[in-house]
Amino acid sequence: MKEIEVVAAIIYFEDKILCVQRPENKLTYISEKFEFPGGKVENGESLNDALYRELKEELNFIPIIMDELYLTVNHQYPDFKLIMHVFKCLSDKSEIQLNEHISSQWLSLENLKKLDWAAADIPIVNRLIEHG
Ligand SMILES: Nc1nc2c([nH]c(=O)n2[C@@H]2O[C@H](COP(=O)(O)OP(=O)(O)OP(=O)(O)O)[C@@H](O)[C@H]2O)c(=O)[nH]1
Protein backbone atom coordinates (compact mmCIF):
# COMPACT_ATOMS: atom_id res chain seq x y z
CA MET A 1 0.00 0.00 0.00
CA LYS A 2 1.27 3.47 -0.93
CA GLU A 3 2.49 5.54 2.02
CA ILE A 4 2.63 9.34 1.94
CA GLU A 5 4.31 11.68 4.42
CA VAL A 6 2.65 15.02 4.91
CA VAL A 7 3.19 18.11 7.08
CA ALA A 8 0.36 20.38 8.20
CA ALA A 9 -0.01 23.54 10.26
CA ILE A 10 -2.48 24.58 12.91
CA ILE A 11 -2.28 28.31 12.30
CA TYR A 12 -3.47 30.56 15.11
CA PHE A 13 -4.48 34.18 14.72
CA GLU A 14 -5.42 35.38 18.23
CA ASP A 15 -7.71 32.59 19.54
CA LYS A 16 -8.83 31.34 16.11
CA ILE A 17 -7.49 28.54 13.94
CA LEU A 18 -7.35 28.47 10.16
CA CYS A 19 -9.40 25.67 8.56
CA VAL A 20 -9.21 25.23 4.80
CA GLN A 21 -11.40 23.24 2.40
CA ARG A 22 -9.92 20.96 -0.26
CA PRO A 23 -11.24 21.10 -3.80
CA GLU A 24 -13.29 18.32 -5.38
CA ASN A 25 -11.33 15.07 -5.80
CA LYS A 26 -12.07 11.67 -7.31
CA LEU A 27 -11.27 10.17 -3.90
CA THR A 28 -14.62 10.94 -2.26
CA TYR A 29 -13.25 10.53 1.28
CA ILE A 30 -11.03 13.62 0.87
CA SER A 31 -13.14 15.53 -1.65
CA GLU A 32 -14.18 18.97 -0.33
CA LYS A 33 -13.14 18.01 3.21
CA PHE A 34 -11.69 20.51 5.64
CA GLU A 35 -8.04 20.13 6.64
CA PHE A 36 -5.07 22.05 7.99
CA PRO A 37 -2.89 23.67 5.31
CA GLY A 38 0.20 21.72 4.27
CA GLY A 39 1.21 18.98 1.87
CA LYS A 40 3.64 16.25 0.96
CA VAL A 41 7.23 16.24 2.16
CA GLU A 42 9.61 16.07 -0.79
CA ASN A 43 12.71 13.88 -0.99
CA GLY A 44 15.54 15.17 1.18
CA GLU A 45 13.45 17.96 2.68
CA SER A 46 13.19 18.56 6.44
CA LEU A 47 9.68 18.69 7.94
CA ASN A 48 10.14 22.37 8.72
CA ASP A 49 11.30 23.26 5.22
CA ALA A 50 8.41 21.30 3.73
CA LEU A 51 5.89 23.15 5.86
CA TYR A 52 7.32 26.61 5.07
CA ARG A 53 7.28 25.74 1.36
CA GLU A 54 3.71 24.41 1.42
CA LEU A 55 2.35 27.38 3.40
CA LYS A 56 3.96 29.78 0.94
CA GLU A 57 2.58 27.83 -2.05
CA GLU A 58 -0.94 27.34 -0.71
CA LEU A 59 -1.57 30.56 1.18
CA ASN A 60 1.32 32.90 0.41
CA PHE A 61 1.81 32.75 4.15
CA ILE A 62 4.90 33.00 6.35
CA PRO A 63 4.34 32.19 10.04
CA ILE A 64 5.81 34.52 12.66
CA ILE A 65 6.41 31.57 15.03
CA MET A 66 6.59 27.86 14.26
CA ASP A 67 6.27 25.53 17.29
CA GLU A 68 7.71 22.09 17.95
CA LEU A 69 5.90 19.06 16.57
CA TYR A 70 2.37 18.90 18.05
CA LEU A 71 1.29 15.46 16.88
CA THR A 72 2.00 12.80 14.26
CA VAL A 73 -1.09 11.08 12.91
CA ASN A 74 -1.03 7.69 11.18
CA HIS A 75 -4.17 7.12 9.21
CA GLN A 76 -5.14 4.35 6.83
CA TYR A 77 -7.25 5.65 3.94
CA PRO A 78 -8.74 3.13 1.47
CA ASP A 79 -6.03 3.89 -1.16
CA PHE A 80 -3.00 5.00 0.85
CA LYS A 81 -1.48 5.25 4.28
CA LEU A 82 -0.98 8.80 5.56
CA ILE A 83 1.70 9.85 8.02
CA MET A 84 1.01 13.45 8.93
CA HIS A 85 3.21 15.64 11.14
CA VAL A 86 1.34 18.58 12.59
CA PHE A 87 2.90 21.79 13.92
CA LYS A 88 1.27 24.73 15.65
CA CYS A 89 2.19 28.16 14.36
CA LEU A 90 1.27 31.77 14.77
CA SER A 91 0.06 34.41 12.35
CA ASP A 92 0.06 38.16 12.94
CA LYS A 93 -2.74 38.70 10.43
CA SER A 94 -5.94 36.97 9.31
CA GLU A 95 -5.69 37.87 5.62
CA ILE A 96 -4.59 34.88 3.59
CA GLN A 97 -4.63 34.07 -0.09
CA LEU A 98 -6.23 30.78 -1.13
CA ASN A 99 -4.14 29.40 -4.02
CA GLU A 100 -5.43 25.81 -3.86
CA HIS A 101 -8.33 25.57 -1.42
CA ILE A 102 -11.95 26.43 -2.19
CA SER A 103 -12.80 28.10 1.13
CA SER A 104 -11.40 28.93 4.53
CA GLN A 105 -12.64 29.78 8.01
CA TRP A 106 -10.97 31.07 11.16
CA LEU A 107 -12.68 29.17 13.98
CA SER A 108 -12.35 29.10 17.74
CA LEU A 109 -11.79 25.71 19.38
CA GLU A 110 -15.43 25.23 20.37
CA ASN A 111 -16.54 25.57 16.73
CA LEU A 112 -14.02 23.23 15.09
CA LYS A 113 -16.38 20.23 15.21
CA LYS A 114 -18.92 22.02 13.02
CA LEU A 115 -16.84 21.34 9.90
CA ASP A 116 -16.66 18.21 7.76
CA TRP A 117 -13.00 17.23 8.40
CA ALA A 118 -10.88 14.68 6.54
CA ALA A 119 -10.87 11.51 8.67
CA ALA A 120 -7.15 11.82 9.49
CA ASP A 121 -7.80 15.23 11.07
CA ILE A 122 -10.33 14.05 13.64
CA PRO A 123 -7.67 13.06 16.24
CA ILE A 124 -6.04 16.48 15.81
CA VAL A 125 -9.33 18.32 16.26
CA ASN A 126 -10.14 16.19 19.32
CA ARG A 127 -6.77 16.85 20.90
CA LEU A 128 -7.06 20.58 20.27
CA ILE A 129 -10.49 20.67 21.90
CA GLU A 130 -9.36 18.59 24.91
CA HIS A 131 -5.89 20.01 25.54
CA GLY A 132 -5.56 23.18 23.44
N1 LIG B 1 -2.26 19.19 4.00
C1 LIG B 1 -3.06 18.32 4.56
N2 LIG B 1 -3.30 17.13 3.98
C2 LIG B 1 -4.15 16.30 4.60
C3 LIG B 1 -4.77 16.64 5.81
N3 LIG B 1 -5.58 15.61 6.19
C4 LIG B 1 -5.48 14.66 5.24
O1 LIG B 1 -6.07 13.59 5.21
N4 LIG B 1 -4.59 15.08 4.27
C5 LIG B 1 -4.25 14.31 3.08
O2 LIG B 1 -2.86 14.33 2.86
C6 LIG B 1 -2.59 14.43 1.48
C7 LIG B 1 -1.79 15.71 1.28
O3 LIG B 1 -1.52 15.85 -0.01
P1 LIG B 1 -1.70 17.21 -0.82
O4 LIG B 1 -2.39 16.86 -2.07
O5 LIG B 1 -2.29 18.28 0.02
O6 LIG B 1 -0.19 17.49 -0.99
P2 LIG B 1 0.53 18.46 -2.01
O7 LIG B 1 0.07 19.86 -1.73
O8 LIG B 1 1.97 18.14 -1.89
O9 LIG B 1 -0.14 18.03 -3.37
P3 LIG B 1 0.36 17.59 -4.79
O10 LIG B 1 0.48 16.09 -4.74
O11 LIG B 1 -0.80 18.02 -5.64
O12 LIG B 1 1.63 18.30 -5.05
C8 LIG B 1 -3.93 14.46 0.77
O13 LIG B 1 -4.29 13.16 0.38
C9 LIG B 1 -4.86 14.95 1.86
O14 LIG B 1 -6.16 14.53 1.68
C10 LIG B 1 -4.50 17.89 6.42
O15 LIG B 1 -5.02 18.27 7.47
N5 LIG B 1 -3.65 18.70 5.75
Coordinates of C-alpha atoms and ligand atoms in Angstrom, one line a residue:
M1 CA 0.0 0.0 0.0
K2 CA 1.3 3.5 -0.9
E3 CA 2.5 5.5 2.0
I4 CA 2.6 9.3 1.9
E5 CA 4.3 11.7 4.4
V6 CA 2.7 15.0 4.9
V7 CA 3.2 18.1 7.1
A8 CA 0.4 20.4 8.2
A9 CA 0.0 23.5 10.3
I10 CA -2.5 24.6 12.9
I11 CA -2.3 28.3 12.3
Y12 CA -3.5 30.6 15.1
F13 CA -4.5 34.2 14.7
E14 CA -5.4 35.4 18.2
D15 CA -7.7 32.6 19.5
K16 CA -8.8 31.3 16.1
I17 CA -7.5 28.5 13.9
L18 CA -7.3 28.5 10.2
C19 CA -9.4 25.7 8.6
V20 CA -9.2 25.2 4.8
Q21 CA -11.4 23.2 2.4
R22 CA -9.9 21.0 -0.3
P23 CA -11.2 21.1 -3.8
E24 CA -13.3 18.3 -5.4
N25 CA -11.3 15.1 -5.8
K26 CA -12.1 11.7 -7.3
L27 CA -11.3 10.2 -3.9
T28 CA -14.6 10.9 -2.3
Y29 CA -13.2 10.5 1.3
I30 CA -11.0 13.6 0.9
S31 CA -13.1 15.5 -1.6
E32 CA -14.2 19.0 -0.3
K33 CA -13.1 18.0 3.2
F34 CA -11.7 20.5 5.6
E35 CA -8.0 20.1 6.6
F36 CA -5.1 22.1 8.0
P37 CA -2.9 23.7 5.3
G38 CA 0.2 21.7 4.3
G39 CA 1.2 19.0 1.9
K40 CA 3.6 16.3 1.0
V41 CA 7.2 16.2 2.2
E42 CA 9.6 16.1 -0.8
N43 CA 12.7 13.9 -1.0
G44 CA 15.5 15.2 1.2
E45 CA 13.5 18.0 2.7
S46 CA 13.2 18.6 6.4
L47 CA 9.7 18.7 7.9
N48 CA 10.1 22.4 8.7
D49 CA 11.3 23.3 5.2
A50 CA 8.4 21.3 3.7
L51 CA 5.9 23.2 5.9
Y52 CA 7.3 26.6 5.1
R53 CA 7.3 25.7 1.4
E54 CA 3.7 24.4 1.4
L55 CA 2.3 27.4 3.4
K56 CA 4.0 29.8 0.9
E57 CA 2.6 27.8 -2.1
E58 CA -0.9 27.3 -0.7
L59 CA -1.6 30.6 1.2
N60 CA 1.3 32.9 0.4
F61 CA 1.8 32.7 4.2
I62 CA 4.9 33.0 6.3
P63 CA 4.3 32.2 10.0
I64 CA 5.8 34.5 12.7
I65 CA 6.4 31.6 15.0
M66 CA 6.6 27.9 14.3
D67 CA 6.3 25.5 17.3
E68 CA 7.7 22.1 18.0
L69 CA 5.9 19.1 16.6
Y70 CA 2.4 18.9 18.0
L71 CA 1.3 15.5 16.9
T72 CA 2.0 12.8 14.3
V73 CA -1.1 11.1 12.9
N74 CA -1.0 7.7 11.2
H75 CA -4.2 7.1 9.2
Q76 CA -5.1 4.4 6.8
Y77 CA -7.3 5.6 3.9
P78 CA -8.7 3.1 1.5
D79 CA -6.0 3.9 -1.2
F80 CA -3.0 5.0 0.8
K81 CA -1.5 5.3 4.3
L82 CA -1.0 8.8 5.6
I83 CA 1.7 9.8 8.0
M84 CA 1.0 13.5 8.9
H85 CA 3.2 15.6 11.1
V86 CA 1.3 18.6 12.6
F87 CA 2.9 21.8 13.9
K88 CA 1.3 24.7 15.6
C89 CA 2.2 28.2 14.4
L90 CA 1.3 31.8 14.8
S91 CA 0.1 34.4 12.3
D92 CA 0.1 38.2 12.9
K93 CA -2.7 38.7 10.4
S94 CA -5.9 37.0 9.3
E95 CA -5.7 37.9 5.6
I96 CA -4.6 34.9 3.6
Q97 CA -4.6 34.1 -0.1
L98 CA -6.2 30.8 -1.1
N99 CA -4.1 29.4 -4.0
E100 CA -5.4 25.8 -3.9
H101 CA -8.3 25.6 -1.4
I102 CA -11.9 26.4 -2.2
S103 CA -12.8 28.1 1.1
S104 CA -11.4 28.9 4.5
Q105 CA -12.6 29.8 8.0
W106 CA -11.0 31.1 11.2
L107 CA -12.7 29.2 14.0
S108 CA -12.4 29.1 17.7
L109 CA -11.8 25.7 19.4
E110 CA -15.4 25.2 20.4
N111 CA -16.5 25.6 16.7
L112 CA -14.0 23.2 15.1
K113 CA -16.4 20.2 15.2
K114 CA -18.9 22.0 13.0
L115 CA -16.8 21.3 9.9
D116 CA -16.7 18.2 7.8
W117 CA -13.0 17.2 8.4
A118 CA -10.9 14.7 6.5
A119 CA -10.9 11.5 8.7
A120 CA -7.2 11.8 9.5
D121 CA -7.8 15.2 11.1
I122 CA -10.3 14.1 13.6
P123 CA -7.7 13.1 16.2
I124 CA -6.0 16.5 15.8
V125 CA -9.3 18.3 16.3
N126 CA -10.1 16.2 19.3
R127 CA -6.8 16.8 20.9
L128 CA -7.1 20.6 20.3
I129 CA -10.5 20.7 21.9
E130 CA -9.4 18.6 24.9
H131 CA -5.9 20.0 25.5
G132 CA -5.6 23.2 23.4
Ligands
LIG1 N1 -2.3 19.2 4.0 C1 -3.1 18.3 4.6 N2 -3.3 17.1 4.0 C2 -4.1 16.3 4.6 C3 -4.8 16.6 5.8 N3 -5.6 15.6 6.2 C4 -5.5 14.7 5.2 O1 -6.1 13.6 5.2 N4 -4.6 15.1 4.3 C5 -4.2 14.3 3.1 O2 -2.9 14.3 2.9 C6 -2.6 14.4 1.5 C7 -1.8 15.7 1.3 O3 -1.5 15.9 0.0 P1 -1.7 17.2 -0.8 O4 -2.4 16.9 -2.1 O5 -2.3 18.3 0.0 O6 -0.2 17.5 -1.0 P2 0.5 18.5 -2.0 O7 0.1 19.9 -1.7 O8 2.0 18.1 -1.9 O9 -0.1 18.0 -3.4 P3 0.4 17.6 -4.8 O10 0.5 16.1 -4.7 O11 -0.8 18.0 -5.6 O12 1.6 18.3 -5.1 C8 -3.9 14.5 0.8 O13 -4.3 13.2 0.4 C9 -4.9 15.0 1.9 O14 -6.2 14.5 1.7 C10 -4.5 17.9 6.4 O15 -5.0 18.3 7.5 N5 -3.7 18.7 5.7

